[in-house]
Amino acid sequence: MHPASIQGEKMEVAYYPGCTLKTNAKDFEETAIKVFELIGIEFKELDKWYCCGTVYSLATDNLMYRLAGIRNLIRAKEEGYEKLLTLCSICYNTLKQANLMAKSDKEAMEKINAFMDEEPDYDGSVDVIHPLQLIDKKFYEIKERVKKPLNKKYAAYYGCLLLRPKEVAIDEYENPSIMERLIEAMGGEAINFPLKNECCGSYNVAVNREAVIERTYRIVLNAKKNGADGIITSCPLCHFNLQEMQKEVKKIHSDFSGLPVYYFTEIMAEAFGVKNEGR
Amino acid sequence: MDTILSKVEELSGENLYACYQCGKCSAGCPMVEQMDFLPNQIILLIIRGDNSVVESKTPWVCAQCYQCGVRCPKNVDITKIMEALRLLKLRKNVDYIKISGMKKNLPQIAVVSASRKYTG
Ligand code: SF4
Ligand code: SF4
């Protein structure tokens, strides 16, 4: 029936949590570890890791701010891994861009390796991956695990950092579909959602909140008008903005009724019937 | 003498003269409503040598979402140009915000990224 997927094949993958997964986004980590284990992918948390520095620094001469990413990649390599997985979209983007630099910018890496003389040299050999990239080969296992088909309509919100810059895109950057296929595989309906790759306003929430309130309004309203019962994401900052700013939206637009926002692993846990297990 | 154009080109690594002002960057930018100049206008100001561009609100509203860059038909990465403009201020020890002035109850990810982008 599903000749392409190999049933029962287990894999272990190095896992970089990042700061927010241990605090605000604990639900994301807990459900992710659980549901991926059920489809044969075990997360092995790195023994040692540091904050990735969040948003990637873009200036040509700003190597200092890229060290944190490189150090984490060195930790993964030291522990013998060739791939490093991370759940948070921002960590993914930052580590991935740091690794692309390590692979392609010899001059920068000479400086970085010389500067971090306490560390072994790094050559870009650890591939940074996001769990959504592993799902493509796991649809057989996912369908097998579904105990409670979702029977709801979801808007798949990708935001920016899983898709851009295009060198780091986990999927087609203007029209990704992996989360939609996941929703459908679990008996849900993925709605049409043209704003799925439009920014939520990101760190503007710390200082320029009006902008993020406006973004939330536009994005959630668009999902709602297209019939969604909920929104799914893989970014703790998108999750915070889209969820928490809805309260502020309501103060401005009294007719706005809002939508719940979930991590994609939460609806997987829901469908697999393991949502509140062991908590 | 360093001009605003040469400084931005050096920091961003981008060739601003490649821009032919089609406006696609601004059409797709999700933050334009809060900006004082549109992304394509920022490029124009820099090319004209208008130093007041460093006082623009635009780079501080930019959310580093990379939409402008992936859609530019001339491969100009405006995301990097916005970063260059922020750094021209931050590297003079002028912070855009005080950390103490940040909103409360934010996830770490928001605090760390905002302090990276708004303070030197
Ligand atoms: S999209 Fe590119 S070419 Fe068009 S105005 Fe913007 S920077 Fe210039
Ligand atoms: S990176 Fe900045 S300027 Fe470019 S589209 Fe996003 S918010 Fe607008």
Tab-separated table of C-alpha atoms and ligand atoms in Angstrom:
chain	number	residue	atom	x	y	z
A	1	MET	CA	0.000	0.000	0.000
A	2	HIS	CA	2.780	2.390	0.888
A	3	PRO	CA	5.800	0.962	-0.859
A	4	ALA	CA	7.830	4.105	-0.321
A	5	SER	CA	7.867	4.040	3.458
A	6	ILE	CA	9.802	1.523	5.448
A	7	GLN	CA	7.776	0.466	8.389
A	8	GLY	CA	9.389	0.102	11.757
A	9	GLU	CA	12.679	1.751	10.829
A	10	LYS	CA	13.963	3.677	13.855
A	11	MET	CA	16.283	6.595	13.809
A	12	GLU	CA	18.034	8.705	16.396
A	13	VAL	CA	18.781	12.313	15.821
A	14	ALA	CA	20.677	14.922	17.825
A	15	TYR	CA	18.322	17.496	19.287
A	16	TYR	CA	19.090	21.133	20.032
A	17	PRO	CA	16.261	22.563	22.184
A	18	GLY	CA	17.102	26.266	22.477
A	19	CYS	CA	16.021	28.488	25.367
A	20	THR	CA	12.354	28.955	24.655
A	21	LEU	CA	11.603	25.253	24.278
A	22	LYS	CA	12.601	24.800	27.914
A	23	THR	CA	10.314	27.552	29.158
A	24	ASN	CA	7.489	29.220	27.221
A	25	ALA	CA	7.262	26.498	24.629
A	26	LYS	CA	7.441	23.456	26.905
A	27	ASP	CA	4.268	22.062	25.359
A	28	PHE	CA	6.012	22.079	22.019
A	29	GLU	CA	9.003	20.103	23.291
A	30	GLU	CA	6.952	17.604	25.269
A	31	THR	CA	4.542	16.802	22.485
A	32	ALA	CA	7.295	16.735	19.859
A	33	ILE	CA	9.434	14.203	21.719
A	34	LYS	CA	6.405	12.030	22.279
A	35	VAL	CA	4.918	12.054	18.785
A	36	PHE	CA	8.206	11.683	16.958
A	37	GLU	CA	9.108	8.728	19.114
A	38	LEU	CA	5.819	7.157	18.060
A	39	ILE	CA	6.747	7.456	14.397
A	40	GLY	CA	10.224	6.060	14.951
A	41	ILE	CA	12.350	9.164	15.445
A	42	GLU	CA	14.073	9.561	18.770
A	43	PHE	CA	15.417	12.958	19.833
A	44	LYS	CA	18.787	12.798	21.620
A	45	GLU	CA	19.269	16.100	23.415
A	46	LEU	CA	22.823	17.453	23.173
A	47	ASP	CA	24.691	17.113	26.484
A	48	LYS	CA	25.782	20.704	26.191
A	49	TRP	CA	24.224	23.574	24.283
A	50	TYR	CA	23.939	27.368	24.435
A	51	CYS	CA	21.501	29.994	23.178
A	52	CYS	CA	21.899	30.227	19.387
A	53	GLY	CA	21.719	34.018	19.575
A	54	THR	CA	18.245	34.019	17.955
A	55	VAL	CA	17.992	36.248	14.866
A	56	TYR	CA	20.958	35.738	12.562
A	57	SER	CA	23.338	38.671	12.218
A	58	LEU	CA	23.567	39.883	8.668
A	59	ALA	CA	26.407	42.387	8.430
A	60	THR	CA	29.426	41.243	6.417
A	61	ASP	CA	31.781	41.919	9.321
A	62	ASN	CA	29.647	40.634	12.171
A	63	LEU	CA	31.253	37.257	12.776
A	64	MET	CA	31.129	37.638	16.561
A	65	TYR	CA	27.377	37.207	16.614
A	66	ARG	CA	27.636	34.006	14.590
A	67	LEU	CA	29.888	32.215	17.040
A	68	ALA	CA	27.073	30.894	19.192
A	69	GLY	CA	25.619	28.979	16.262
A	70	ILE	CA	28.998	27.523	15.338
A	71	ARG	CA	29.725	26.488	18.927
A	72	ASN	CA	26.506	24.498	19.069
A	73	LEU	CA	27.376	22.779	15.809
A	74	ILE	CA	30.778	21.872	17.242
A	75	ARG	CA	29.051	20.339	20.282
A	76	ALA	CA	26.920	18.184	17.971
A	77	LYS	CA	29.958	17.105	15.977
A	78	GLU	CA	31.898	16.267	19.142
A	79	GLU	CA	29.075	14.050	20.264
A	80	GLY	CA	29.374	12.209	16.964
A	81	TYR	CA	26.337	13.501	15.075
A	82	GLU	CA	26.084	14.385	11.403
A	83	LYS	CA	22.664	15.951	11.697
A	84	LEU	CA	21.272	18.358	14.238
A	85	LEU	CA	17.553	18.787	14.638
A	86	THR	CA	15.807	21.741	16.206
A	87	LEU	CA	12.117	22.489	16.670
A	88	CYS	CA	12.084	26.255	16.974
A	89	SER	CA	11.944	28.012	13.596
A	90	ILE	CA	14.276	30.785	14.766
A	91	CYS	CA	16.925	28.406	16.127
A	92	TYR	CA	16.612	26.388	12.928
A	93	ASN	CA	17.190	29.453	10.784
A	94	THR	CA	20.128	30.744	12.795
A	95	LEU	CA	21.932	27.424	13.081
A	96	LYS	CA	21.279	26.627	9.433
A	97	GLN	CA	22.593	29.977	8.214
A	98	ALA	CA	25.651	29.662	10.470
A	99	ASN	CA	26.326	26.241	9.013
A	100	LEU	CA	25.911	27.440	5.435
A	101	MET	CA	28.482	30.116	6.187
A	102	ALA	CA	30.796	27.465	7.642
A	103	LYS	CA	30.465	25.456	4.434
A	104	SER	CA	30.872	28.249	1.941
A	105	ASP	CA	32.877	31.102	3.488
A	106	LYS	CA	36.428	29.891	3.949
A	107	GLU	CA	37.796	33.262	4.930
A	108	ALA	CA	35.204	33.799	7.661
A	109	MET	CA	35.794	30.316	9.011
A	110	GLU	CA	39.543	30.795	9.159
A	111	LYS	CA	38.926	33.815	11.385
A	112	ILE	CA	36.338	32.041	13.510
A	113	ASN	CA	38.445	28.921	13.966
A	114	ALA	CA	41.459	31.026	14.901
A	115	PHE	CA	39.411	33.104	17.324
A	116	MET	CA	37.902	30.069	19.053
A	117	ASP	CA	41.260	28.407	19.578
A	118	GLU	CA	39.911	26.462	22.542
A	119	GLU	CA	37.540	24.670	20.178
A	120	PRO	CA	38.281	22.131	17.424
A	121	ASP	CA	38.073	23.656	13.924
A	122	TYR	CA	34.665	23.450	12.351
A	123	ASP	CA	34.027	22.681	8.689
A	124	GLY	CA	30.249	22.846	8.244
A	125	SER	CA	29.768	19.086	8.310
A	126	VAL	CA	26.755	18.958	10.637
A	127	ASP	CA	23.536	19.263	8.672
A	128	VAL	CA	20.855	21.319	10.429
A	129	ILE	CA	17.365	19.927	9.969
A	130	HIS	CA	13.828	20.655	11.046
A	131	PRO	CA	11.476	17.804	12.023
A	132	LEU	CA	8.984	18.851	9.364
A	133	GLN	CA	11.582	17.749	6.824
A	134	LEU	CA	11.509	14.242	8.279
A	135	ILE	CA	7.752	13.941	8.059
A	136	ASP	CA	7.692	13.443	4.303
A	137	LYS	CA	9.039	9.915	4.705
A	138	LYS	CA	6.832	9.114	7.676
A	139	PHE	CA	3.310	9.438	6.365
A	140	TYR	CA	2.726	5.725	6.586
A	141	GLU	CA	3.638	5.677	10.293
A	142	ILE	CA	1.664	8.854	10.947
A	143	LYS	CA	-1.521	7.426	9.414
A	144	GLU	CA	-1.011	4.199	11.373
A	145	ARG	CA	-0.794	6.148	14.634
A	146	VAL	CA	-3.936	8.213	14.215
A	147	LYS	CA	-6.497	7.147	16.807
A	148	LYS	CA	-8.696	10.225	16.754
A	149	PRO	CA	-8.916	11.747	13.290
A	150	LEU	CA	-8.756	15.517	13.636
A	151	ASN	CA	-12.036	16.325	11.875
A	152	LYS	CA	-11.303	20.028	12.052
A	153	LYS	CA	-10.047	22.707	9.737
A	154	TYR	CA	-6.576	24.094	10.271
A	155	ALA	CA	-4.548	26.941	8.822
A	156	ALA	CA	-0.873	25.988	8.468
A	157	TYR	CA	1.201	29.024	9.353
A	158	TYR	CA	4.869	28.815	8.317
A	159	GLY	CA	5.908	32.412	8.933
A	160	CYS	CA	9.342	33.413	7.683
A	161	LEU	CA	12.211	31.515	9.096
A	162	LEU	CA	11.463	27.990	7.926
A	163	LEU	CA	11.327	29.328	4.382
A	164	ARG	CA	13.645	32.284	3.971
A	165	PRO	CA	16.263	33.091	2.884
A	166	LYS	CA	15.628	30.498	0.199
A	167	GLU	CA	18.890	28.668	0.928
A	168	VAL	CA	17.390	27.450	4.230
A	169	ALA	CA	13.840	26.720	3.015
A	170	ILE	CA	12.470	23.415	4.315
A	171	ASP	CA	9.940	23.377	1.486
A	172	GLU	CA	8.863	25.385	-1.569
A	173	TYR	CA	9.359	28.886	-0.140
A	174	GLU	CA	6.404	30.664	-1.757
A	175	ASN	CA	3.992	27.771	-1.478
A	176	PRO	CA	4.995	25.244	1.158
A	177	SER	CA	2.708	22.269	1.719
A	178	ILE	CA	4.289	19.908	4.243
A	179	MET	CA	2.103	21.027	7.173
A	180	GLU	CA	-1.028	20.874	5.008
A	181	ARG	CA	-0.163	17.302	4.057
A	182	LEU	CA	0.373	16.504	7.723
A	183	ILE	CA	-3.045	17.900	8.645
A	184	GLU	CA	-4.740	15.888	5.904
A	185	ALA	CA	-2.863	12.699	6.856
A	186	MET	CA	-4.348	12.977	10.334
A	187	GLY	CA	-7.917	13.394	9.131
A	188	GLY	CA	-8.083	17.161	9.335
A	189	GLU	CA	-8.747	19.656	6.594
A	190	ALA	CA	-6.072	22.125	5.560
A	191	ILE	CA	-7.654	25.382	4.507
A	192	ASN	CA	-6.510	27.718	1.807
A	193	PHE	CA	-4.309	30.281	3.574
A	194	PRO	CA	-2.527	32.848	1.435
A	195	LEU	CA	-0.901	34.556	4.427
A	196	LYS	CA	0.833	31.387	5.561
A	197	ASN	CA	4.295	32.712	4.805
A	198	GLU	CA	3.773	36.341	5.858
A	199	CYS	CA	5.652	37.598	8.906
A	200	CYS	CA	3.863	38.020	12.259
A	201	GLY	CA	6.030	41.026	13.155
A	202	SER	CA	8.511	38.960	15.148
A	203	TYR	CA	10.569	40.806	17.784
A	204	ASN	CA	8.627	44.013	17.175
A	205	VAL	CA	6.409	42.657	19.943
A	206	ALA	CA	9.001	43.853	22.465
A	207	VAL	CA	8.871	47.506	21.446
A	208	ASN	CA	6.503	48.213	18.609
A	209	ARG	CA	3.524	46.232	19.671
A	210	GLU	CA	0.947	48.036	17.516
A	211	ALA	CA	2.593	46.565	14.449
A	212	VAL	CA	2.308	43.033	15.785
A	213	ILE	CA	-1.301	43.578	16.809
A	214	GLU	CA	-2.090	44.651	13.250
A	215	ARG	CA	-0.239	41.647	11.818
A	216	THR	CA	-2.070	39.282	14.149
A	217	TYR	CA	-5.380	40.778	13.143
A	218	ARG	CA	-4.698	40.372	9.452
A	219	ILE	CA	-3.288	36.853	9.687
A	220	VAL	CA	-5.845	35.390	12.087
A	221	LEU	CA	-8.740	37.048	10.277
A	222	ASN	CA	-7.553	35.599	6.990
A	223	ALA	CA	-7.405	32.107	8.505
A	224	LYS	CA	-10.823	32.596	10.000
A	225	LYS	CA	-12.443	33.861	6.815
A	226	ASN	CA	-11.129	30.764	5.087
A	227	GLY	CA	-12.923	28.610	7.635
A	228	ALA	CA	-10.133	27.578	10.031
A	229	ASP	CA	-10.906	26.235	13.508
A	230	GLY	CA	-7.288	26.703	14.544
A	231	ILE	CA	-3.815	27.702	13.385
A	232	ILE	CA	-0.692	25.566	13.598
A	233	THR	CA	2.919	26.751	13.682
A	234	SER	CA	6.436	25.623	14.575
A	235	CYS	CA	7.744	28.915	15.926
A	236	PRO	CA	7.469	29.871	19.612
A	237	LEU	CA	7.583	33.568	18.703
A	238	CYS	CA	4.855	33.285	16.053
A	239	HIS	CA	2.881	31.267	18.579
A	240	PHE	CA	3.272	33.932	21.240
A	241	ASN	CA	2.453	36.802	18.893
A	242	LEU	CA	-0.522	35.210	17.181
A	243	GLN	CA	-1.971	33.847	20.410
A	244	GLU	CA	-1.299	36.575	22.959
A	245	MET	CA	-1.882	39.574	20.701
A	246	GLN	CA	-5.409	38.404	19.925
A	247	LYS	CA	-6.460	39.899	23.262
A	248	GLU	CA	-5.174	43.261	22.102
A	249	VAL	CA	-6.836	42.853	18.716
A	250	LYS	CA	-10.172	42.376	20.475
A	251	LYS	CA	-9.776	45.728	22.235
A	252	ILE	CA	-9.520	47.445	18.856
A	253	HIS	CA	-11.854	45.301	16.770
A	254	SER	CA	-14.746	44.348	19.016
A	255	ASP	CA	-16.259	41.977	16.440
A	256	PHE	CA	-13.069	39.889	16.261
A	257	SER	CA	-13.547	36.464	17.785
A	258	GLY	CA	-10.133	34.855	17.362
A	259	LEU	CA	-8.732	31.373	16.877
A	260	PRO	CA	-6.629	29.001	18.978
A	261	VAL	CA	-2.966	28.612	17.968
A	262	TYR	CA	-1.198	25.253	18.342
A	263	TYR	CA	2.237	23.816	17.699
A	264	PHE	CA	2.009	21.275	14.904
A	265	THR	CA	3.130	18.597	17.355
A	266	GLU	CA	0.188	19.387	19.634
A	267	ILE	CA	-2.328	18.424	16.974
A	268	MET	CA	-0.253	15.322	16.243
A	269	ALA	CA	-0.497	14.385	19.925
A	270	GLU	CA	-4.213	15.069	19.767
A	271	ALA	CA	-4.684	12.821	16.754
A	272	PHE	CA	-2.445	10.089	18.200
A	273	GLY	CA	-4.487	10.214	21.415
A	274	VAL	CA	-1.492	11.055	23.639
A	275	LYS	CA	-2.183	14.720	24.297
A	276	ASN	CA	-2.219	14.802	28.071
A	277	GLU	CA	-0.421	11.586	28.811
A	278	GLY	CA	2.113	11.635	31.611
A	279	ARG	CA	1.696	15.258	32.593
B	1	MET	CA	35.336	60.100	1.969
B	2	ASP	CA	32.863	57.497	3.137
B	3	THR	CA	29.430	58.201	1.804
B	4	ILE	CA	26.239	56.726	3.180
B	5	LEU	CA	26.125	54.561	0.055
B	6	SER	CA	29.624	53.186	0.515
B	7	LYS	CA	29.046	52.519	4.201
B	8	VAL	CA	25.798	50.655	3.564
B	9	GLU	CA	27.327	48.708	0.687
B	10	GLU	CA	30.256	47.680	2.823
B	11	LEU	CA	28.176	46.564	5.790
B	12	SER	CA	25.507	44.810	3.749
B	13	GLY	CA	27.631	43.419	0.944
B	14	GLU	CA	24.834	44.440	-1.450
B	15	ASN	CA	25.032	46.381	-4.707
B	16	LEU	CA	22.345	49.048	-4.407
B	17	TYR	CA	22.732	50.231	-8.007
B	18	ALA	CA	21.357	46.875	-9.134
B	19	CYS	CA	17.944	48.054	-7.919
B	20	TYR	CA	15.681	49.307	-10.729
B	21	GLN	CA	12.917	50.544	-8.412
B	22	CYS	CA	10.224	48.085	-9.399
B	23	GLY	CA	8.739	48.212	-5.903
B	24	LYS	CA	8.272	44.470	-5.448
B	25	CYS	CA	10.099	44.602	-2.122
B	26	SER	CA	7.663	47.166	-0.768
B	27	ALA	CA	4.659	45.364	-2.231
B	28	GLY	CA	5.470	42.244	-0.233
B	29	CYS	CA	6.834	43.825	2.943
B	30	PRO	CA	4.447	43.074	5.822
B	31	MET	CA	5.639	46.042	7.890
B	32	VAL	CA	5.131	48.949	5.458
B	33	GLU	CA	2.216	50.450	7.353
B	34	GLN	CA	4.491	51.358	10.243
B	35	MET	CA	7.368	52.639	8.100
B	36	ASP	CA	8.132	56.245	7.204
B	37	PHE	CA	9.840	55.261	3.961
B	38	LEU	CA	9.124	52.171	1.895
B	39	PRO	CA	11.987	49.709	1.381
B	40	ASN	CA	12.497	50.791	-2.254
B	41	GLN	CA	12.486	54.448	-1.163
B	42	ILE	CA	15.194	53.669	1.376
B	43	ILE	CA	17.387	52.438	-1.470
B	44	LEU	CA	16.687	55.594	-3.440
B	45	LEU	CA	17.595	57.818	-0.467
B	46	ILE	CA	20.860	55.973	0.084
B	47	ILE	CA	21.811	56.195	-3.591
B	48	ARG	CA	21.080	59.918	-3.530
B	49	GLY	CA	23.459	60.255	-0.602
B	50	ASP	CA	20.779	61.458	1.780
B	51	ASN	CA	22.357	61.039	5.226
B	52	SER	CA	19.036	61.583	6.991
B	53	VAL	CA	18.143	58.021	6.025
B	54	VAL	CA	19.844	56.834	9.225
B	55	GLU	CA	17.103	58.625	11.173
B	56	SER	CA	14.350	56.731	9.362
B	57	LYS	CA	11.998	54.573	11.369
B	58	THR	CA	11.938	51.950	8.636
B	59	PRO	CA	14.940	49.761	9.586
B	60	TRP	CA	13.653	49.558	13.176
B	61	VAL	CA	10.257	48.359	12.072
B	62	CYS	CA	11.773	45.811	9.680
B	63	ALA	CA	11.252	42.351	11.164
B	64	GLN	CA	14.057	40.640	9.222
B	65	CYS	CA	11.506	38.448	7.489
B	66	TYR	CA	13.520	38.161	4.231
B	67	GLN	CA	10.436	38.561	2.037
B	68	CYS	CA	11.866	41.551	0.133
B	69	GLY	CA	15.096	39.738	-0.622
B	70	VAL	CA	13.583	36.525	-1.953
B	71	ARG	CA	11.202	38.437	-4.205
B	72	CYS	CA	13.601	41.017	-5.627
B	73	PRO	CA	14.072	40.353	-9.350
B	74	LYS	CA	17.529	41.916	-9.150
B	75	ASN	CA	18.724	39.889	-6.182
B	76	VAL	CA	19.115	42.870	-3.912
B	77	ASP	CA	18.824	41.667	-0.341
B	78	ILE	CA	17.142	44.583	1.397
B	79	THR	CA	17.062	42.603	4.634
B	80	LYS	CA	20.810	43.166	4.794
B	81	ILE	CA	20.482	46.835	3.898
B	82	MET	CA	18.094	47.310	6.835
B	83	GLU	CA	20.618	45.624	9.115
B	84	ALA	CA	23.360	47.942	7.826
B	85	LEU	CA	21.234	50.991	8.645
B	86	ARG	CA	20.564	49.708	12.158
B	87	LEU	CA	24.235	49.082	12.713
B	88	LEU	CA	25.213	52.574	11.577
B	89	LYS	CA	23.336	53.798	14.637
B	90	LEU	CA	24.054	50.988	17.077
B	91	ARG	CA	27.776	51.091	16.428
B	92	LYS	CA	27.831	54.699	17.495
B	93	ASN	CA	26.542	53.508	20.844
B	94	VAL	CA	23.083	54.816	20.210
B	95	ASP	CA	20.626	52.156	21.333
B	96	TYR	CA	17.190	52.254	19.776
B	97	ILE	CA	15.545	51.139	22.993
B	98	LYS	CA	16.445	50.709	26.618
B	99	ILE	CA	16.238	47.073	27.652
B	100	SER	CA	14.301	48.216	30.714
B	101	GLY	CA	11.760	49.793	28.373
B	102	MET	CA	10.854	46.486	26.808
B	103	LYS	CA	7.400	45.065	27.349
B	104	LYS	CA	7.080	42.556	30.155
B	105	ASN	CA	6.203	38.848	30.122
B	106	LEU	CA	7.849	38.093	26.831
B	107	PRO	CA	9.282	34.731	25.832
B	108	GLN	CA	13.131	34.649	25.881
B	109	ILE	CA	13.190	34.440	22.161
B	110	ALA	CA	11.559	37.877	21.891
B	111	VAL	CA	13.809	39.451	24.517
B	112	VAL	CA	17.036	38.116	23.030
B	113	SER	CA	16.146	38.939	19.442
B	114	ALA	CA	14.918	42.430	20.313
B	115	SER	CA	18.075	43.193	22.281
B	116	ARG	CA	20.154	41.943	19.362
B	117	LYS	CA	18.346	44.132	16.871
B	118	TYR	CA	17.689	47.251	18.939
B	119	THR	CA	20.777	47.594	21.117
B	120	GLY	CA	24.494	47.669	20.363
C	1	SF4	S1	12.421	44.552	-5.450
C	1	SF4	FE1	14.614	44.817	-5.814
C	1	SF4	S2	14.757	45.915	-7.762
C	1	SF4	FE2	12.652	46.098	-7.057
C	1	SF4	S3	12.628	48.059	-5.924
C	1	SF4	FE3	13.026	46.453	-4.428
C	1	SF4	S4	15.253	46.296	-4.306
C	1	SF4	FE4	14.774	47.450	-6.156
C	2	SF4	S1	12.937	41.971	5.757
C	2	SF4	FE1	12.228	43.933	6.564
C	2	SF4	S2	12.064	45.277	4.785
C	2	SF4	FE2	12.203	43.188	4.016
C	2	SF4	S3	10.068	42.554	3.729
C	2	SF4	FE3	10.693	41.885	5.786
C	2	SF4	S4	10.103	43.561	7.162
C	2	SF4	FE4	10.074	44.357	5.065
